[in-house]
Amino acid sequence: MPTSIMPAVMPGRAAAEEQAPGPSGAPYLPRHHKAGRLIAVVIPGHNEAEYIARTLEGVLGQSRRPDSVTVMCDNCTDNTAEVAARFAGVTVMHSVANTHRKSGALNQALDSITADMDGDDLVVCMDADTIIDVDLLRNAERHMEDDGRLAAVSSNHLISDFDTHHYITLMQAMEYERDRRFVGRRKGRYGCMTGMAAMYRVAALRDVRAVHGTFYNEDNWTEDWYLTMALKHLRQWRMIRPQDCLAATVPVPTISLLITQRVRWARGYLQTLRQFGVTRWTLLPWIKQLGLLWSVTARVLIFWLLWLSRGHLTAMWMTPVFILFIADAVNTSHKAGWRAVAAAIFFPLEIAYAWIITAAIITGYFRELTGIGADAEHFKRVRR
Amino acid sequence: MQIPGFGEVGSTGLVGAIGLSMSPAAIAWKIALTVLAASIVMALLRFIPRAEV
């Protein structure tokens, strides 16, 4: 187990302005903007050797190059660190006695990296299996420049660069595309500042730490959702999830892992709401939980009716309704590719997926409310 | 009673649900039809073009 954080990461402005070789051997030139703003990228990873190279290629190939890139290896037992160290301009750190998963690793990295950064500098926290769009840093920085009260700019995550040949990955691709569309149509004002890739203003992170003790809550199942809520409650800060900040992430490959992931997300969602209580900022998410309850009740009822009086639901008058629903499914997911269109037309596939997700959410809520599995699952990792 | 296009109707059927019948099945129908109507409205709204920002 690593015994120290090494080396100190943020080289400081003078050091950052030195030339270093880029990913393809070309000079790696930090391009500080007018105000000399720094952008530091932090990538926590636990055994991510399979994906870290593609992730780093995406970061180092940005149209606005970051001023520092740090891979924080968290209890890795594979060669994540070795793969990352092959990239010029990338600093590798190792977490120290971290028992708080990704959030603990991020806190250790951010403590070190932000120590000599200005409040107006920017930090990007992202997953080790996420490929950010080539203009993400440039666009996110522009949003930050345009609005001085912006605390965070989140990416919209898609699965566009990865395999969607299998049922479970295709369903996630459709789900993420719908999420992107939903957020975009609401001007990026809703949604979590996703842990897959989000840019934060250092001053905002420091405000969170001043109130909550750490940047990321180490006892929460979904540290990104907690941080989002923490920032919302610091009323001077705003957040956005714009359409010009896209990222591709690796889908969960099996139903079993998908359920594990969604159980954790559901636990974290409810856990965070309970931690913050009923406030102006949690009221809508609380109401959404009632919506989920209503949705499950309605679906159970409809299945019952199908059994009790199935003649009505298969009657001719339902035909235009089914056509409308299928058209809606196609309309909202067609940008995920032709396979998504085919799956949307064959709607039972999506109904089955919806039930899997619903079952996972209910399981997560039940476990959160009863405390079941809190210790046993603490170190069980899914990809996110 | 059979109504063309609606199949069998009655206390557990569509007409029973829309009417005043309060049998469990009729209540279930009322809820299901409410959800259906809301879903149709939501689906139609999603067809309205809107800039994605």
Short mmCIF file of C-alpha atoms in Angstrom, two decimals:
data_model
loop_
_atom_site.label_atom_id
_atom_site.label_comp_id
_atom_site.label_asym_id
_atom_site.label_seq_id
_atom_site.Cartn_x
_atom_site.Cartn_y
_atom_site.Cartn_z
CA MET A 1 0.00 0.00 0.00
CA PRO A 2 1.37 3.44 -0.83
CA THR A 3 2.61 5.32 2.16
CA SER A 4 2.82 8.85 0.87
CA ILE A 5 1.32 11.25 -1.56
CA MET A 6 3.86 11.82 -4.25
CA PRO A 7 4.78 14.09 -5.76
CA ALA A 8 3.20 17.44 -4.98
CA VAL A 9 1.04 18.00 -7.99
CA MET A 10 0.19 21.56 -8.81
CA PRO A 11 3.43 22.89 -10.19
CA GLY A 12 2.42 26.51 -9.71
CA ARG A 13 2.18 29.10 -12.40
CA ALA A 14 5.86 29.52 -13.08
CA ALA A 15 6.41 25.80 -13.45
CA ALA A 16 3.25 25.37 -15.46
CA GLU A 17 4.44 27.86 -17.99
CA GLU A 18 7.48 25.76 -18.76
CA GLN A 19 7.28 23.70 -21.86
CA ALA A 20 6.76 19.98 -21.57
CA PRO A 21 6.32 17.40 -24.28
CA GLY A 22 2.72 16.75 -25.28
CA PRO A 23 1.03 13.41 -25.82
CA SER A 24 2.27 13.06 -29.36
CA GLY A 25 5.74 14.39 -28.61
CA ALA A 26 4.84 17.93 -29.63
CA PRO A 27 5.55 20.71 -27.15
CA TYR A 28 2.94 20.81 -24.46
CA LEU A 29 2.18 24.45 -24.02
CA PRO A 30 -0.12 25.55 -21.25
CA ARG A 31 -2.16 28.35 -22.71
CA HIS A 32 -3.14 30.68 -19.97
CA HIS A 33 -5.96 32.97 -20.79
CA LYS A 34 -6.16 36.68 -20.22
CA ALA A 35 -6.56 36.40 -16.49
CA GLY A 36 -3.95 33.67 -16.21
CA ARG A 37 -6.54 31.16 -15.16
CA LEU A 38 -5.27 27.62 -14.54
CA ILE A 39 -7.14 24.47 -15.35
CA ALA A 40 -6.17 21.36 -13.43
CA VAL A 41 -7.61 17.97 -14.33
CA VAL A 42 -7.96 15.34 -11.61
CA ILE A 43 -8.71 11.72 -12.49
CA PRO A 44 -9.25 9.32 -9.60
CA GLY A 45 -8.97 5.71 -10.59
CA HIS A 46 -9.17 2.28 -9.04
CA ASN A 47 -7.76 -0.40 -11.35
CA GLU A 48 -8.50 1.51 -14.52
CA ALA A 49 -5.58 0.31 -16.61
CA GLU A 50 -7.94 -0.82 -19.34
CA TYR A 51 -9.35 2.67 -19.97
CA ILE A 52 -6.95 5.23 -18.54
CA ALA A 53 -4.94 5.59 -21.77
CA ARG A 54 -8.00 6.59 -23.83
CA THR A 55 -9.10 8.91 -21.07
CA LEU A 56 -5.74 10.66 -20.98
CA GLU A 57 -5.60 10.92 -24.76
CA GLY A 58 -8.92 12.76 -24.57
CA VAL A 59 -7.65 15.12 -21.87
CA LEU A 60 -4.31 15.84 -23.47
CA GLY A 61 -5.84 16.33 -26.89
CA GLN A 62 -8.10 19.16 -25.76
CA SER A 63 -8.36 22.30 -27.85
CA ARG A 64 -7.76 24.20 -24.59
CA ARG A 65 -5.01 22.21 -23.00
CA PRO A 66 -5.10 21.76 -19.23
CA ASP A 67 -2.30 23.20 -17.15
CA SER A 68 -1.92 20.07 -15.10
CA VAL A 69 -3.26 16.54 -15.31
CA THR A 70 -3.21 14.29 -12.27
CA VAL A 71 -4.16 10.65 -12.05
CA MET A 72 -4.92 9.69 -8.46
CA CYS A 73 -4.45 5.94 -8.13
CA ASP A 74 -6.68 4.73 -5.35
CA ASN A 75 -5.66 1.36 -3.94
CA CYS A 76 -4.82 0.13 -7.42
CA THR A 77 -3.59 -3.42 -7.81
CA ASP A 78 -3.16 -3.24 -11.57
CA ASN A 79 -0.82 -1.10 -13.66
CA THR A 80 -3.00 2.02 -13.88
CA ALA A 81 -0.13 4.13 -12.53
CA GLU A 82 2.37 2.73 -15.03
CA VAL A 83 0.07 3.35 -17.98
CA ALA A 84 -0.67 6.90 -16.83
CA ALA A 85 2.98 7.67 -16.18
CA ARG A 86 3.79 6.98 -19.84
CA PHE A 87 1.96 10.17 -20.80
CA ALA A 88 4.10 13.26 -20.74
CA GLY A 89 2.63 16.01 -18.63
CA VAL A 90 0.67 13.62 -16.43
CA THR A 91 1.37 13.42 -12.72
CA VAL A 92 0.57 10.23 -10.89
CA MET A 93 -0.43 10.33 -7.23
CA HIS A 94 -1.33 7.50 -4.87
CA SER A 95 -3.98 7.80 -2.21
CA VAL A 96 -2.88 7.25 1.35
CA ALA A 97 -4.83 4.93 3.64
CA ASN A 98 -8.01 5.86 1.84
CA THR A 99 -11.08 3.97 2.98
CA HIS A 100 -13.58 6.36 1.42
CA ARG A 101 -13.49 5.20 -2.17
CA LYS A 102 -13.57 7.79 -4.92
CA SER A 103 -14.54 10.70 -2.69
CA GLY A 104 -11.60 10.08 -0.35
CA ALA A 105 -9.21 9.86 -3.29
CA LEU A 106 -10.59 13.07 -4.77
CA ASN A 107 -10.29 14.92 -1.48
CA GLN A 108 -6.67 13.90 -1.06
CA ALA A 109 -5.88 15.00 -4.60
CA LEU A 110 -7.78 18.28 -4.34
CA ASP A 111 -6.21 19.17 -0.99
CA SER A 112 -2.84 19.02 -2.68
CA ILE A 113 -3.72 20.42 -6.09
CA THR A 114 -5.79 23.41 -5.04
CA ALA A 115 -3.41 24.48 -2.29
CA ASP A 116 -1.68 27.10 -4.40
CA MET A 117 -4.46 27.78 -6.89
CA ASP A 118 -6.38 31.03 -7.08
CA GLY A 119 -10.07 31.11 -6.31
CA ASP A 120 -10.83 31.81 -9.96
CA ASP A 121 -8.80 28.84 -11.20
CA LEU A 122 -10.63 25.77 -12.38
CA VAL A 123 -10.50 22.09 -11.51
CA VAL A 124 -11.96 19.32 -13.63
CA CYS A 125 -12.83 16.15 -11.75
CA MET A 126 -13.51 13.22 -14.04
CA ASP A 127 -13.70 9.46 -14.15
CA ALA A 128 -10.87 7.36 -15.48
CA ASP A 129 -13.14 5.69 -18.02
CA THR A 130 -14.56 8.83 -19.57
CA ILE A 131 -13.53 10.43 -22.85
CA ILE A 132 -14.25 14.12 -22.90
CA ASP A 133 -15.16 15.92 -26.10
CA VAL A 134 -12.21 17.73 -27.67
CA ASP A 135 -13.66 21.18 -26.90
CA LEU A 136 -15.02 20.46 -23.44
CA LEU A 137 -12.38 22.37 -21.47
CA ARG A 138 -12.51 25.36 -23.81
CA ASN A 139 -16.29 25.54 -23.74
CA ALA A 140 -16.56 24.97 -20.00
CA GLU A 141 -13.96 27.65 -19.34
CA ARG A 142 -15.88 30.06 -21.56
CA HIS A 143 -19.02 29.45 -19.53
CA MET A 144 -17.03 30.18 -16.39
CA GLU A 145 -15.68 33.40 -17.88
CA ASP A 146 -19.12 34.51 -19.00
CA ASP A 147 -20.66 34.05 -15.56
CA GLY A 148 -18.52 34.81 -12.53
CA ARG A 149 -21.10 33.21 -10.25
CA LEU A 150 -20.86 29.88 -11.97
CA ALA A 151 -19.51 27.31 -9.53
CA ALA A 152 -19.60 24.29 -11.79
CA VAL A 153 -20.03 23.24 -15.39
CA SER A 154 -20.99 19.63 -15.85
CA SER A 155 -20.61 17.47 -18.90
CA ASN A 156 -23.49 15.61 -20.45
CA HIS A 157 -22.42 12.01 -20.61
CA LEU A 158 -23.15 9.73 -23.51
CA ILE A 159 -22.04 6.30 -24.63
CA SER A 160 -21.39 7.33 -28.20
CA ASP A 161 -17.78 6.15 -28.36
CA PHE A 162 -18.38 2.74 -26.87
CA ASP A 163 -20.04 -0.53 -27.69
CA THR A 164 -23.82 -0.49 -27.97
CA HIS A 165 -24.20 -3.91 -29.57
CA HIS A 166 -25.55 -5.52 -26.43
CA TYR A 167 -28.97 -5.01 -24.96
CA ILE A 168 -27.86 -3.58 -21.66
CA THR A 169 -25.36 -1.12 -23.16
CA LEU A 170 -27.81 0.00 -25.82
CA MET A 171 -30.45 0.71 -23.19
CA GLN A 172 -27.96 2.84 -21.25
CA ALA A 173 -27.03 4.72 -24.42
CA MET A 174 -30.71 5.53 -24.97
CA GLU A 175 -31.19 6.52 -21.35
CA TYR A 176 -28.18 8.86 -21.36
CA GLU A 177 -29.24 10.42 -24.66
CA ARG A 178 -32.69 11.11 -23.23
CA ASP A 179 -31.11 12.62 -20.15
CA ARG A 180 -28.95 14.89 -22.32
CA ARG A 181 -31.97 15.97 -24.32
CA PHE A 182 -34.03 16.58 -21.19
CA VAL A 183 -31.33 18.75 -19.61
CA GLY A 184 -30.68 20.60 -22.86
CA ARG A 185 -34.33 21.52 -23.36
CA ARG A 186 -34.29 23.04 -19.88
CA LYS A 187 -31.26 25.19 -20.69
CA GLY A 188 -28.89 23.02 -18.68
CA ARG A 189 -30.31 24.15 -15.37
CA TYR A 190 -31.14 20.72 -14.01
CA GLY A 191 -29.21 17.61 -13.27
CA CYS A 192 -26.28 16.50 -11.19
CA MET A 193 -22.82 17.94 -11.70
CA THR A 194 -21.79 14.51 -12.78
CA GLY A 195 -18.74 12.76 -11.42
CA MET A 196 -18.01 11.51 -14.92
CA ALA A 197 -16.66 14.95 -15.84
CA ALA A 198 -17.35 18.35 -14.30
CA MET A 199 -15.40 21.60 -13.98
CA TYR A 200 -15.43 23.50 -10.68
CA ARG A 201 -14.29 26.97 -9.70
CA VAL A 202 -11.78 26.60 -6.89
CA ALA A 203 -13.45 29.32 -4.81
CA ALA A 204 -16.71 27.38 -4.88
CA LEU A 205 -15.00 24.17 -3.82
CA ARG A 206 -13.36 26.02 -0.96
CA ASP A 207 -16.74 27.37 0.09
CA VAL A 208 -18.08 23.82 0.22
CA ARG A 209 -15.11 22.66 2.24
CA ALA A 210 -15.54 25.56 4.65
CA VAL A 211 -19.14 24.54 5.32
CA HIS A 212 -18.97 20.74 5.04
CA GLY A 213 -15.38 20.02 6.09
CA THR A 214 -14.31 18.36 2.84
CA PHE A 215 -14.70 18.98 -0.87
CA TYR A 216 -16.50 15.69 -1.40
CA ASN A 217 -18.58 14.06 1.30
CA GLU A 218 -16.77 10.85 2.19
CA ASP A 219 -19.73 9.10 3.76
CA ASN A 220 -22.08 9.52 0.85
CA TRP A 221 -22.80 6.91 -1.79
CA THR A 222 -22.93 9.51 -4.57
CA GLU A 223 -20.39 12.19 -3.83
CA ASP A 224 -21.18 14.14 -6.99
CA TRP A 225 -24.87 14.52 -6.09
CA TYR A 226 -23.94 15.59 -2.56
CA LEU A 227 -21.51 18.18 -3.93
CA THR A 228 -24.21 19.43 -6.30
CA MET A 229 -26.65 19.88 -3.44
CA ALA A 230 -23.97 21.48 -1.27
CA LEU A 231 -23.29 24.05 -3.98
CA LYS A 232 -26.99 24.69 -4.46
CA HIS A 233 -27.29 25.53 -0.78
CA LEU A 234 -24.48 28.06 -1.09
CA ARG A 235 -26.78 30.49 -2.76
CA GLN A 236 -24.20 32.71 -4.33
CA TRP A 237 -23.23 29.96 -6.75
CA ARG A 238 -24.88 28.71 -9.90
CA MET A 239 -24.41 25.54 -11.95
CA ILE A 240 -25.01 24.57 -15.54
CA ARG A 241 -24.91 21.47 -17.71
CA PRO A 242 -24.58 22.85 -21.24
CA GLN A 243 -24.88 20.99 -24.52
CA ASP A 244 -21.44 22.03 -25.72
CA CYS A 245 -19.80 20.02 -22.93
CA LEU A 246 -20.08 16.38 -23.88
CA ALA A 247 -18.32 13.28 -22.64
CA ALA A 248 -18.46 9.60 -23.54
CA THR A 249 -18.38 7.08 -20.75
CA VAL A 250 -18.07 3.32 -20.59
CA PRO A 251 -21.45 1.62 -20.11
CA VAL A 252 -21.96 -0.98 -17.43
CA PRO A 253 -21.64 -4.30 -19.27
CA THR A 254 -23.98 -6.62 -17.37
CA ILE A 255 -27.41 -6.47 -15.75
CA SER A 256 -25.90 -7.51 -12.45
CA LEU A 257 -23.41 -4.62 -12.44
CA LEU A 258 -26.08 -2.25 -13.67
CA ILE A 259 -28.28 -3.13 -10.71
CA THR A 260 -25.35 -2.71 -8.33
CA GLN A 261 -24.63 0.70 -9.84
CA ARG A 262 -28.22 1.89 -9.71
CA VAL A 263 -28.77 0.60 -6.19
CA ARG A 264 -25.80 2.73 -5.16
CA TRP A 265 -27.07 5.77 -7.08
CA ALA A 266 -30.50 5.40 -5.49
CA ARG A 267 -29.00 5.05 -2.02
CA GLY A 268 -26.88 8.13 -2.56
CA TYR A 269 -29.76 10.13 -3.96
CA LEU A 270 -32.01 9.42 -1.00
CA GLN A 271 -29.15 9.66 1.48
CA THR A 272 -28.28 13.13 0.21
CA LEU A 273 -31.88 14.33 0.37
CA ARG A 274 -32.16 13.07 3.94
CA GLN A 275 -28.90 14.76 4.89
CA PHE A 276 -30.09 18.12 3.58
CA GLY A 277 -33.70 17.69 4.69
CA VAL A 278 -36.55 19.56 3.09
CA THR A 279 -35.27 22.86 1.76
CA ARG A 280 -35.94 25.13 -1.18
CA TRP A 281 -33.37 23.16 -3.18
CA THR A 282 -34.42 19.66 -2.19
CA LEU A 283 -38.15 20.19 -2.49
CA LEU A 284 -38.31 19.32 -6.19
CA PRO A 285 -36.18 16.16 -5.81
CA TRP A 286 -38.39 15.11 -2.90
CA ILE A 287 -41.48 15.63 -5.04
CA LYS A 288 -39.84 13.53 -7.75
CA GLN A 289 -39.67 10.67 -5.29
CA LEU A 290 -43.43 10.86 -4.94
CA GLY A 291 -43.55 10.78 -8.72
CA LEU A 292 -41.52 7.58 -8.70
CA LEU A 293 -43.90 6.06 -6.17
CA TRP A 294 -46.82 7.10 -8.33
CA SER A 295 -45.15 5.71 -11.44
CA VAL A 296 -44.57 2.32 -9.85
CA THR A 297 -48.12 2.18 -8.52
CA ALA A 298 -49.54 3.09 -11.90
CA ARG A 299 -47.45 0.50 -13.71
CA VAL A 300 -48.46 -2.24 -11.30
CA LEU A 301 -52.08 -1.21 -11.73
CA ILE A 302 -51.80 -1.30 -15.48
CA PHE A 303 -50.34 -4.79 -15.38
CA TRP A 304 -53.20 -5.82 -13.14
CA LEU A 305 -55.69 -4.35 -15.58
CA LEU A 306 -54.00 -6.13 -18.42
CA TRP A 307 -54.70 -9.34 -16.60
CA LEU A 308 -58.18 -8.39 -15.43
CA SER A 309 -59.54 -6.73 -18.51
CA ARG A 310 -56.95 -7.08 -21.22
CA GLY A 311 -59.51 -6.64 -23.96
CA HIS A 312 -59.47 -2.86 -23.46
CA LEU A 313 -55.73 -2.38 -23.56
CA THR A 314 -55.48 -4.41 -26.74
CA ALA A 315 -58.52 -2.75 -28.33
CA MET A 316 -58.27 -0.77 -31.53
CA TRP A 317 -58.59 2.54 -29.74
CA MET A 318 -55.23 1.85 -28.11
CA THR A 319 -53.47 1.68 -31.47
CA PRO A 320 -52.93 5.45 -31.89
CA VAL A 321 -51.80 5.59 -28.27
CA PHE A 322 -49.17 2.92 -28.87
CA ILE A 323 -48.08 4.66 -32.06
CA LEU A 324 -47.69 7.92 -30.16
CA PHE A 325 -45.64 6.28 -27.42
CA ILE A 326 -43.37 4.53 -29.90
CA ALA A 327 -42.94 7.77 -31.86
CA ASP A 328 -42.06 9.51 -28.60
CA ALA A 329 -39.50 6.83 -27.77
CA VAL A 330 -37.91 7.19 -31.20
CA ASN A 331 -38.05 10.98 -31.09
CA THR A 332 -36.20 11.18 -27.78
CA SER A 333 -33.52 8.58 -28.44
CA HIS A 334 -32.78 8.55 -32.17
CA LYS A 335 -29.51 10.44 -31.74
CA ALA A 336 -28.17 7.37 -29.94
CA GLY A 337 -28.06 5.61 -33.32
CA TRP A 338 -30.09 3.29 -35.50
CA ARG A 339 -29.98 0.51 -32.94
CA ALA A 340 -31.68 2.86 -30.52
CA VAL A 341 -34.41 3.56 -33.06
CA ALA A 342 -34.94 -0.17 -33.60
CA ALA A 343 -35.10 -0.77 -29.84
CA ALA A 344 -37.53 2.11 -29.39
CA ILE A 345 -39.85 0.63 -32.01
CA PHE A 346 -39.70 -2.73 -30.28
CA PHE A 347 -40.86 -1.14 -27.04
CA PRO A 348 -41.01 -4.22 -24.76
CA LEU A 349 -37.20 -4.01 -24.63
CA GLU A 350 -37.42 -0.61 -22.98
CA ILE A 351 -40.26 -1.65 -20.71
CA ALA A 352 -38.11 -4.50 -19.40
CA TYR A 353 -35.18 -2.11 -18.87
CA ALA A 354 -37.42 0.35 -17.03
CA TRP A 355 -38.48 -2.41 -14.65
CA ILE A 356 -34.86 -3.39 -14.01
CA ILE A 357 -34.00 0.21 -13.16
CA THR A 358 -37.13 0.61 -11.05
CA ALA A 359 -36.35 -2.57 -9.11
CA ALA A 360 -32.82 -1.33 -8.47
CA ILE A 361 -34.06 2.07 -7.29
CA ILE A 362 -36.58 0.52 -4.92
CA THR A 363 -33.90 -1.84 -3.60
CA GLY A 364 -31.55 1.10 -3.09
CA TYR A 365 -34.17 3.10 -1.24
CA PHE A 366 -35.08 0.11 0.91
CA ARG A 367 -31.44 -0.49 1.81
CA GLU A 368 -30.87 3.16 2.55
CA LEU A 369 -33.90 3.36 4.81
CA THR A 370 -33.07 0.14 6.61
CA GLY A 371 -29.27 0.46 6.58
CA ILE A 372 -28.90 -2.98 5.01
CA GLY A 373 -25.56 -3.60 3.33
CA ALA A 374 -24.00 -0.33 4.37
CA ASP A 375 -20.74 -1.98 5.40
CA ALA A 376 -20.65 -4.97 3.11
CA GLU A 377 -20.97 -2.88 0.00
CA HIS A 378 -18.78 -0.04 1.05
CA PHE A 379 -15.86 -1.16 -1.02
CA LYS A 380 -17.77 -2.91 -3.70
CA ARG A 381 -16.99 -0.93 -6.77
CA VAL A 382 -18.79 -0.48 -9.96
CA ARG A 383 -17.32 1.68 -12.61
CA ARG A 384 -18.83 4.81 -11.20
CA MET B 1 -72.30 -5.38 -22.75
CA GLN B 2 -70.15 -5.12 -25.84
CA ILE B 3 -69.32 -1.76 -27.43
CA PRO B 4 -67.53 -1.92 -30.79
CA GLY B 5 -63.90 -0.95 -30.36
CA PHE B 6 -64.15 -0.92 -26.60
CA GLY B 7 -64.87 -4.57 -25.99
CA GLU B 8 -66.61 -5.62 -22.82
CA VAL B 9 -67.63 -2.71 -20.60
CA GLY B 10 -69.19 -2.60 -17.20
CA SER B 11 -68.21 -2.12 -13.59
CA THR B 12 -64.70 -3.43 -14.25
CA GLY B 13 -64.40 -1.93 -17.68
CA LEU B 14 -63.81 1.38 -19.35
CA VAL B 15 -67.33 2.76 -18.97
CA GLY B 16 -67.38 1.69 -15.34
CA ALA B 17 -64.11 3.50 -14.78
CA ILE B 18 -65.28 6.71 -16.39
CA GLY B 19 -68.61 6.51 -14.63
CA LEU B 20 -69.35 6.48 -10.94
CA SER B 21 -68.54 2.88 -10.19
CA MET B 22 -66.07 2.66 -7.30
CA SER B 23 -65.22 -1.00 -7.46
CA PRO B 24 -61.49 -1.68 -7.00
CA ALA B 25 -61.16 -2.40 -10.68
CA ALA B 26 -62.95 0.83 -11.60
CA ILE B 27 -60.65 2.82 -9.31
CA ALA B 28 -57.68 1.13 -10.91
CA TRP B 29 -59.05 2.06 -14.30
CA LYS B 30 -59.44 5.69 -13.26
CA ILE B 31 -55.83 5.81 -12.15
CA ALA B 32 -54.62 4.02 -15.26
CA LEU B 33 -56.55 6.36 -17.54
CA THR B 34 -55.21 9.38 -15.67
CA VAL B 35 -51.67 8.11 -16.13
CA LEU B 36 -52.39 7.37 -19.76
CA ALA B 37 -53.75 10.86 -20.36
CA ALA B 38 -50.80 12.46 -18.60
CA SER B 39 -48.37 10.29 -20.57
CA ILE B 40 -50.02 11.29 -23.84
CA VAL B 41 -49.73 14.99 -22.96
CA MET B 42 -46.09 14.59 -21.92
CA ALA B 43 -45.27 12.70 -25.11
CA LEU B 44 -46.92 15.40 -27.23
CA LEU B 45 -45.01 18.13 -25.40
CA ARG B 46 -41.73 16.39 -26.18
CA PHE B 47 -42.46 16.78 -29.88
CA ILE B 48 -42.50 20.56 -29.57
CA PRO B 49 -39.19 21.82 -30.96
CA ARG B 50 -37.12 23.64 -28.37
CA ALA B 51 -33.54 24.86 -28.48
CA GLU B 52 -31.13 22.69 -26.55
CA VAL B 53 -28.77 24.87 -24.54
#
